[in-house]
Amino acid sequence: MSDSTAEFRLGIIGGCMSHQQGISISDLYHQRLAKIVENRLGVLLRIKIARNFEAGHCERLLDLVKRSHIDGVLLHVRGAFRRKIDLLAAYTAEAETRYVINPALFNRKRIDWAELEAKRFCGSAVLVRRRHSAAGTETTQNNFPPAIRICGLRIGELNRAIGILLGLDRWAVRDELRLLAQFKHLCDEKCIPFVVLGPTPVSDSFRDDYIFQKMNDSLRKQAMEMKVPFCSLESRTGALNHSLQLRDDMHLTREGHQSVANALYPVVEPWITAIMGCK
């Protein structure tokens, strides 16, 4: 590689998709995107991952720019926003999962969800406790026992369905848009351009399809108003109808990571070109 090869330092503020266990570094979506950018644009994409994954977007951006010089940022709106919709919010402590009434039911204007989760919903009364099995530990929140059903629905599905009926889905979308507006304000202050990646599709269910479509439509509209590039991820299957997700319905396969890179490239190519043209 020539010493004169152009470089673009891309910061990424996202979730487990940027460092997924069981997927080699070279197979992660940002590394596959880097290969496409280098092959087609002749630009070396240097990836800088924001840590402190449970903090808010703005806090993570500030931490990232302290550690690294970046030319632009990719903000991935994580599928974890769905937790804001559940009637019963959950957290883990002392080898058990605890459930509390979603605080957003009572106050939808002054809720800092990241802080609430970080403090484990301090001050909220615990309604249900579920001990973890000795054989393993919990890996996801709101993971109700799958065998228990009410009116044909798993308890976890019913938990979210009731939240939707109570309007928590509308609040969750508004809250994500509020966070996006705050993030843009900070990026403008720091003169850092950014691009938005929509949430990764999850389990194949009408309820989740509805939630993700609603979020993607709202993000697309706001990004357009902000004049910020937006990429949505709406397919769960790739070539030959192979699933892009692992059997946990949460994490991506290697093909899934490639699919994300393929979807991102048409969005970031003109963005990167424009930023580098202003250097």
mmCIF file of C-alpha atoms in Angstrom:
data_model
loop_
_atom_site.group_PDB
_atom_site.id
_atom_site.type_symbol
_atom_site.label_atom_id
_atom_site.label_comp_id
_atom_site.label_asym_id
_atom_site.label_seq_id
_atom_site.Cartn_x
_atom_site.Cartn_y
_atom_site.Cartn_z
ATOM 1 C CA MET A 1 0.000 0.000 0.000
ATOM 2 C CA SER A 2 1.297 3.437 -0.906
ATOM 3 C CA ASP A 3 2.345 5.805 1.861
ATOM 4 C CA SER A 4 0.173 8.439 0.183
ATOM 5 C CA THR A 5 -3.050 6.417 0.514
ATOM 6 C CA ALA A 6 -5.832 8.673 1.791
ATOM 7 C CA GLU A 7 -7.268 7.822 5.212
ATOM 8 C CA PHE A 8 -10.658 8.424 6.778
ATOM 9 C CA ARG A 9 -11.007 7.971 10.538
ATOM 10 C CA LEU A 10 -14.523 6.750 11.260
ATOM 11 C CA GLY A 11 -15.818 6.717 14.811
ATOM 12 C CA ILE A 12 -18.578 4.213 15.571
ATOM 13 C CA ILE A 13 -21.122 4.632 18.348
ATOM 14 C CA GLY A 14 -23.168 1.452 18.455
ATOM 15 C CA GLY A 15 -23.630 -1.786 20.330
ATOM 16 C CA CYS A 16 -22.518 -5.397 20.286
ATOM 17 C CA MET A 17 -22.609 -5.513 16.487
ATOM 18 C CA SER A 18 -19.322 -3.595 16.432
ATOM 19 C CA HIS A 19 -17.484 -6.234 18.504
ATOM 20 C CA GLN A 20 -19.701 -9.341 18.346
ATOM 21 C CA GLN A 21 -18.427 -12.441 20.059
ATOM 22 C CA GLY A 22 -18.035 -15.441 17.772
ATOM 23 C CA ILE A 23 -17.379 -13.263 14.717
ATOM 24 C CA SER A 24 -13.760 -12.620 13.770
ATOM 25 C CA ILE A 25 -12.661 -8.978 13.620
ATOM 26 C CA SER A 26 -12.184 -9.182 9.854
ATOM 27 C CA ASP A 27 -15.793 -10.366 9.443
ATOM 28 C CA LEU A 28 -17.411 -7.552 11.446
ATOM 29 C CA TYR A 29 -19.504 -5.177 9.351
ATOM 30 C CA HIS A 30 -17.207 -2.171 9.804
ATOM 31 C CA GLN A 31 -14.158 -4.132 8.644
ATOM 32 C CA ARG A 32 -16.061 -5.439 5.640
ATOM 33 C CA LEU A 33 -17.173 -1.875 4.920
ATOM 34 C CA ALA A 34 -13.532 -0.804 5.160
ATOM 35 C CA LYS A 35 -12.616 -3.364 2.485
ATOM 36 C CA ILE A 36 -15.317 -2.076 0.149
ATOM 37 C CA VAL A 37 -14.289 1.562 0.706
ATOM 38 C CA GLU A 38 -10.636 0.762 0.047
ATOM 39 C CA ASN A 39 -11.379 -1.274 -3.083
ATOM 40 C CA ARG A 40 -13.796 1.204 -4.616
ATOM 41 C CA LEU A 41 -12.639 4.584 -3.302
ATOM 42 C CA GLY A 42 -8.982 3.888 -2.643
ATOM 43 C CA VAL A 43 -9.466 5.249 0.886
ATOM 44 C CA LEU A 44 -8.184 3.494 4.000
ATOM 45 C CA LEU A 45 -10.980 3.441 6.570
ATOM 46 C CA ARG A 46 -9.602 3.613 10.110
ATOM 47 C CA ILE A 47 -12.219 2.452 12.631
ATOM 48 C CA LYS A 48 -12.474 3.920 16.137
ATOM 49 C CA ILE A 49 -15.027 2.214 18.397
ATOM 50 C CA ALA A 50 -16.691 4.185 21.199
ATOM 51 C CA ARG A 51 -16.653 2.205 24.429
ATOM 52 C CA ASN A 52 -18.806 2.631 27.569
ATOM 53 C CA PHE A 53 -21.679 0.924 25.784
ATOM 54 C CA GLU A 54 -24.308 1.655 28.426
ATOM 55 C CA ALA A 55 -23.773 5.438 28.322
ATOM 56 C CA GLY A 56 -25.740 7.845 26.134
ATOM 57 C CA HIS A 57 -24.755 8.883 22.604
ATOM 58 C CA CYS A 58 -23.358 12.272 23.585
ATOM 59 C CA GLU A 59 -21.308 10.968 26.502
ATOM 60 C CA ARG A 60 -19.804 8.282 24.283
ATOM 61 C CA LEU A 61 -18.970 10.790 21.561
ATOM 62 C CA LEU A 62 -17.172 13.051 24.039
ATOM 63 C CA ASP A 63 -15.204 10.086 25.348
ATOM 64 C CA LEU A 64 -14.344 9.026 21.790
ATOM 65 C CA VAL A 65 -12.998 12.418 20.706
ATOM 66 C CA LYS A 66 -10.845 12.562 23.842
ATOM 67 C CA ARG A 67 -9.132 9.329 22.803
ATOM 68 C CA SER A 68 -9.040 9.674 19.034
ATOM 69 C CA HIS A 69 -9.100 12.176 16.216
ATOM 70 C CA ILE A 70 -12.010 11.335 13.925
ATOM 71 C CA ASP A 71 -13.194 12.656 10.571
ATOM 72 C CA GLY A 72 -16.788 11.506 10.978
ATOM 73 C CA VAL A 73 -19.070 9.355 13.121
ATOM 74 C CA LEU A 74 -21.483 6.512 12.423
ATOM 75 C CA LEU A 75 -24.290 6.446 14.989
ATOM 76 C CA HIS A 76 -26.057 3.086 15.168
ATOM 77 C CA VAL A 77 -29.487 3.327 16.775
ATOM 78 C CA ARG A 78 -29.530 0.078 18.678
ATOM 79 C CA GLY A 79 -32.442 -2.344 18.840
ATOM 80 C CA ALA A 80 -32.249 -2.049 22.622
ATOM 81 C CA PHE A 81 -34.632 0.905 22.305
ATOM 82 C CA ARG A 82 -37.391 -1.732 22.415
ATOM 83 C CA ARG A 83 -36.830 -2.089 26.155
ATOM 84 C CA LYS A 84 -38.412 1.339 26.574
ATOM 85 C CA ILE A 85 -41.685 -0.104 25.280
ATOM 86 C CA ASP A 86 -42.136 -2.940 27.774
ATOM 87 C CA LEU A 87 -44.739 -2.567 30.497
ATOM 88 C CA LEU A 88 -42.341 -4.256 32.909
ATOM 89 C CA ALA A 89 -38.750 -3.057 32.654
ATOM 90 C CA ALA A 90 -36.028 -5.467 33.736
ATOM 91 C CA TYR A 91 -32.539 -5.419 35.166
ATOM 92 C CA THR A 92 -30.175 -8.027 36.594
ATOM 93 C CA ALA A 93 -28.754 -8.036 40.104
ATOM 94 C CA GLU A 94 -27.502 -10.687 42.532
ATOM 95 C CA ALA A 95 -28.010 -13.606 40.141
ATOM 96 C CA GLU A 96 -31.613 -12.741 39.371
ATOM 97 C CA THR A 97 -33.682 -10.693 36.940
ATOM 98 C CA ARG A 98 -35.935 -8.118 38.558
ATOM 99 C CA TYR A 99 -38.964 -6.486 36.988
ATOM 100 C CA VAL A 100 -40.391 -3.048 37.750
ATOM 101 C CA ILE A 101 -43.197 -0.979 36.254
ATOM 102 C CA ASN A 102 -41.786 1.058 33.360
ATOM 103 C CA PRO A 103 -41.201 4.558 34.835
ATOM 104 C CA ALA A 104 -42.158 6.125 31.474
ATOM 105 C CA LEU A 105 -45.774 5.194 32.202
ATOM 106 C CA PHE A 106 -45.867 7.972 34.796
ATOM 107 C CA ASN A 107 -43.468 10.570 33.384
ATOM 108 C CA ARG A 108 -42.661 10.652 29.684
ATOM 109 C CA LYS A 109 -41.079 14.109 29.607
ATOM 110 C CA ARG A 110 -38.160 13.872 31.996
ATOM 111 C CA ILE A 111 -36.895 10.335 31.616
ATOM 112 C CA ASP A 112 -33.216 9.589 31.013
ATOM 113 C CA TRP A 113 -33.462 5.911 30.069
ATOM 114 C CA ALA A 114 -29.716 5.273 29.943
ATOM 115 C CA GLU A 115 -29.346 6.669 33.447
ATOM 116 C CA LEU A 116 -32.333 4.687 34.713
ATOM 117 C CA GLU A 117 -30.859 1.438 33.413
ATOM 118 C CA ALA A 118 -27.376 2.303 34.682
ATOM 119 C CA LYS A 119 -28.827 2.886 38.165
ATOM 120 C CA ARG A 120 -31.001 -0.233 37.864
ATOM 121 C CA PHE A 121 -34.234 1.732 38.164
ATOM 122 C CA CYS A 122 -33.319 2.968 41.639
ATOM 123 C CA GLY A 123 -36.431 3.857 43.624
ATOM 124 C CA SER A 124 -38.790 1.607 41.637
ATOM 125 C CA ALA A 125 -40.551 -1.188 43.492
ATOM 126 C CA VAL A 126 -39.629 -4.687 42.336
ATOM 127 C CA LEU A 127 -42.743 -6.583 41.282
ATOM 128 C CA VAL A 128 -41.246 -9.884 40.110
ATOM 129 C CA ARG A 129 -37.947 -11.645 40.735
ATOM 130 C CA ARG A 130 -36.608 -14.567 38.713
ATOM 131 C CA ARG A 131 -33.567 -16.476 39.881
ATOM 132 C CA HIS A 132 -31.006 -17.411 37.241
ATOM 133 C CA SER A 133 -30.298 -21.067 36.699
ATOM 134 C CA ALA A 134 -27.099 -22.482 38.128
ATOM 135 C CA ALA A 135 -26.151 -23.718 34.667
ATOM 136 C CA GLY A 136 -25.714 -20.257 33.171
ATOM 137 C CA THR A 137 -26.293 -16.539 33.418
ATOM 138 C CA GLU A 138 -28.755 -14.195 31.792
ATOM 139 C CA THR A 139 -27.517 -12.669 28.548
ATOM 140 C CA THR A 140 -30.517 -10.538 27.640
ATOM 141 C CA GLN A 141 -32.916 -8.328 29.498
ATOM 142 C CA ASN A 142 -36.670 -9.006 29.637
ATOM 143 C CA ASN A 143 -36.034 -12.683 28.883
ATOM 144 C CA PHE A 144 -39.179 -14.274 30.318
ATOM 145 C CA PRO A 145 -39.451 -18.077 30.426
ATOM 146 C CA PRO A 146 -40.533 -18.925 26.841
ATOM 147 C CA ALA A 147 -42.857 -21.789 27.804
ATOM 148 C CA ILE A 148 -45.264 -19.632 29.823
ATOM 149 C CA ARG A 149 -48.084 -18.304 27.653
ATOM 150 C CA ILE A 150 -51.237 -16.298 28.195
ATOM 151 C CA CYS A 151 -53.923 -16.415 25.472
ATOM 152 C CA GLY A 152 -51.376 -18.031 23.167
ATOM 153 C CA LEU A 153 -48.779 -15.259 23.645
ATOM 154 C CA ARG A 154 -45.481 -15.694 25.429
ATOM 155 C CA ILE A 155 -45.243 -13.479 28.507
ATOM 156 C CA GLY A 156 -42.403 -11.483 26.947
ATOM 157 C CA GLU A 157 -44.534 -10.749 23.876
ATOM 158 C CA LEU A 158 -47.509 -9.807 26.048
ATOM 159 C CA ASN A 159 -45.298 -7.507 28.117
ATOM 160 C CA ARG A 160 -44.334 -5.525 25.016
ATOM 161 C CA ALA A 161 -47.799 -5.727 23.442
ATOM 162 C CA ILE A 162 -49.361 -4.106 26.514
ATOM 163 C CA GLY A 163 -46.686 -1.409 26.391
ATOM 164 C CA ILE A 164 -47.689 -0.687 22.782
ATOM 165 C CA LEU A 165 -51.365 -0.476 23.751
ATOM 166 C CA LEU A 166 -50.422 2.056 26.445
ATOM 167 C CA GLY A 167 -48.529 4.195 23.927
ATOM 168 C CA LEU A 168 -45.008 3.435 25.126
ATOM 169 C CA ASP A 169 -43.945 2.705 21.537
ATOM 170 C CA ARG A 170 -44.797 6.282 20.555
ATOM 171 C CA TRP A 171 -42.848 7.596 23.519
ATOM 172 C CA ALA A 172 -39.853 5.361 22.700
ATOM 173 C CA VAL A 173 -39.723 6.742 19.145
ATOM 174 C CA ARG A 174 -40.017 10.345 20.361
ATOM 175 C CA ASP A 175 -37.292 9.734 22.917
ATOM 176 C CA GLU A 176 -34.894 8.315 20.315
ATOM 177 C CA LEU A 177 -35.565 11.339 18.079
ATOM 178 C CA ARG A 178 -34.879 13.626 21.039
ATOM 179 C CA LEU A 179 -31.558 11.861 21.634
ATOM 180 C CA LEU A 180 -30.728 12.158 17.940
ATOM 181 C CA ALA A 181 -31.399 15.911 18.040
ATOM 182 C CA GLN A 182 -29.106 16.252 21.072
ATOM 183 C CA PHE A 183 -26.434 14.241 19.282
ATOM 184 C CA LYS A 184 -26.637 16.459 16.209
ATOM 185 C CA HIS A 185 -26.316 19.583 18.343
ATOM 186 C CA LEU A 186 -23.129 18.223 19.912
ATOM 187 C CA CYS A 187 -21.734 17.137 16.535
ATOM 188 C CA ASP A 188 -22.416 20.622 15.168
ATOM 189 C CA GLU A 189 -20.580 22.145 18.130
ATOM 190 C CA LYS A 190 -17.600 19.852 17.559
ATOM 191 C CA CYS A 191 -17.772 20.217 13.742
ATOM 192 C CA ILE A 192 -18.049 16.430 13.382
ATOM 193 C CA PRO A 193 -20.195 15.127 10.501
ATOM 194 C CA PHE A 194 -22.192 11.984 11.195
ATOM 195 C CA VAL A 195 -24.313 9.350 9.514
ATOM 196 C CA VAL A 196 -27.131 7.340 11.100
ATOM 197 C CA LEU A 197 -27.579 3.571 10.852
ATOM 198 C CA GLY A 198 -31.047 2.322 11.779
ATOM 199 C CA PRO A 199 -31.634 -0.547 14.214
ATOM 200 C CA THR A 200 -30.790 -4.092 13.191
ATOM 201 C CA PRO A 201 -33.914 -6.204 12.491
ATOM 202 C CA VAL A 202 -34.569 -8.862 15.089
ATOM 203 C CA SER A 203 -36.980 -11.782 15.487
ATOM 204 C CA ASP A 204 -39.495 -12.433 12.748
ATOM 205 C CA SER A 205 -42.709 -11.244 14.394
ATOM 206 C CA PHE A 206 -45.437 -8.825 13.397
ATOM 207 C CA ARG A 207 -44.968 -6.897 16.643
ATOM 208 C CA ASP A 208 -41.254 -6.336 16.130
ATOM 209 C CA ASP A 209 -41.739 -5.590 12.425
ATOM 210 C CA TYR A 210 -44.212 -2.878 13.402
ATOM 211 C CA ILE A 211 -41.854 -1.359 15.984
ATOM 212 C CA PHE A 212 -38.807 -1.353 13.717
ATOM 213 C CA GLN A 213 -40.709 0.017 10.730
ATOM 214 C CA LYS A 214 -42.096 2.812 12.875
ATOM 215 C CA MET A 215 -38.630 3.654 14.193
ATOM 216 C CA ASN A 216 -37.001 3.531 10.754
ATOM 217 C CA ASP A 217 -39.691 5.747 9.203
ATOM 218 C CA SER A 218 -39.288 8.313 11.995
ATOM 219 C CA LEU A 219 -35.483 8.248 11.847
ATOM 220 C CA ARG A 220 -35.517 8.598 8.058
ATOM 221 C CA LYS A 221 -37.811 11.632 8.240
ATOM 222 C CA GLN A 222 -35.784 13.356 10.958
ATOM 223 C CA ALA A 223 -32.459 12.584 9.276
ATOM 224 C CA MET A 224 -33.789 14.085 6.061
ATOM 225 C CA GLU A 225 -34.839 17.242 7.908
ATOM 226 C CA MET A 226 -31.394 17.395 9.527
ATOM 227 C CA LYS A 227 -29.735 16.749 6.150
ATOM 228 C CA VAL A 228 -27.917 13.791 7.686
ATOM 229 C CA PRO A 229 -27.320 10.534 5.718
ATOM 230 C CA PHE A 230 -29.443 7.626 6.917
ATOM 231 C CA CYS A 231 -29.194 3.892 6.251
ATOM 232 C CA SER A 232 -31.980 1.504 7.263
ATOM 233 C CA LEU A 233 -31.603 -2.243 7.767
ATOM 234 C CA GLU A 234 -34.903 -3.894 6.936
ATOM 235 C CA SER A 235 -34.087 -7.363 5.587
ATOM 236 C CA ARG A 236 -33.454 -10.482 7.664
ATOM 237 C CA THR A 237 -32.521 -12.692 4.722
ATOM 238 C CA GLY A 238 -29.705 -12.516 2.205
ATOM 239 C CA ALA A 239 -28.677 -14.456 -0.907
ATOM 240 C CA LEU A 240 -30.466 -17.796 -1.378
ATOM 241 C CA ASN A 241 -32.855 -16.690 1.396
ATOM 242 C CA HIS A 242 -30.252 -17.471 4.055
ATOM 243 C CA SER A 243 -30.976 -15.907 7.427
ATOM 244 C CA LEU A 244 -28.776 -12.962 8.353
ATOM 245 C CA GLN A 245 -29.316 -13.679 12.028
ATOM 246 C CA LEU A 246 -28.119 -16.318 14.429
ATOM 247 C CA ARG A 247 -30.642 -18.567 16.123
ATOM 248 C CA ASP A 248 -30.852 -16.192 19.104
ATOM 249 C CA ASP A 249 -32.755 -13.747 16.818
ATOM 250 C CA MET A 250 -30.500 -10.967 18.064
ATOM 251 C CA HIS A 251 -27.005 -11.233 16.590
ATOM 252 C CA LEU A 252 -25.862 -11.314 12.985
ATOM 253 C CA THR A 253 -24.224 -14.108 11.027
ATOM 254 C CA ARG A 254 -21.126 -13.399 8.923
ATOM 255 C CA GLU A 255 -23.440 -12.971 5.945
ATOM 256 C CA GLY A 256 -25.471 -10.548 8.036
ATOM 257 C CA HIS A 257 -22.399 -8.403 8.699
ATOM 258 C CA GLN A 258 -21.626 -8.387 4.974
ATOM 259 C CA SER A 259 -25.207 -7.349 4.263
ATOM 260 C CA VAL A 260 -24.868 -4.384 6.647
ATOM 261 C CA ALA A 261 -21.624 -3.328 4.940
ATOM 262 C CA ASN A 262 -23.288 -3.592 1.526
ATOM 263 C CA ALA A 263 -26.222 -1.472 2.682
ATOM 264 C CA LEU A 264 -23.960 1.143 4.258
ATOM 265 C CA TYR A 265 -21.602 1.692 1.349
ATOM 266 C CA PRO A 266 -23.985 3.594 -0.999
ATOM 267 C CA VAL A 267 -24.826 5.887 1.925
ATOM 268 C CA VAL A 268 -21.303 6.570 3.204
ATOM 269 C CA GLU A 269 -19.535 6.739 -0.179
ATOM 270 C CA PRO A 270 -20.782 10.248 -1.128
ATOM 271 C CA TRP A 271 -20.546 11.306 2.514
ATOM 272 C CA ILE A 272 -16.881 10.298 2.828
ATOM 273 C CA THR A 273 -16.072 11.783 -0.594
ATOM 274 C CA ALA A 274 -17.642 15.121 0.355
ATOM 275 C CA ILE A 275 -15.847 15.286 3.713
ATOM 276 C CA MET A 276 -12.468 14.437 2.183
ATOM 277 C CA GLY A 277 -13.046 17.009 -0.547
ATOM 278 C CA CYS A 278 -13.307 19.695 2.141
ATOM 279 C CA LYS A 279 -10.008 18.795 3.797
#
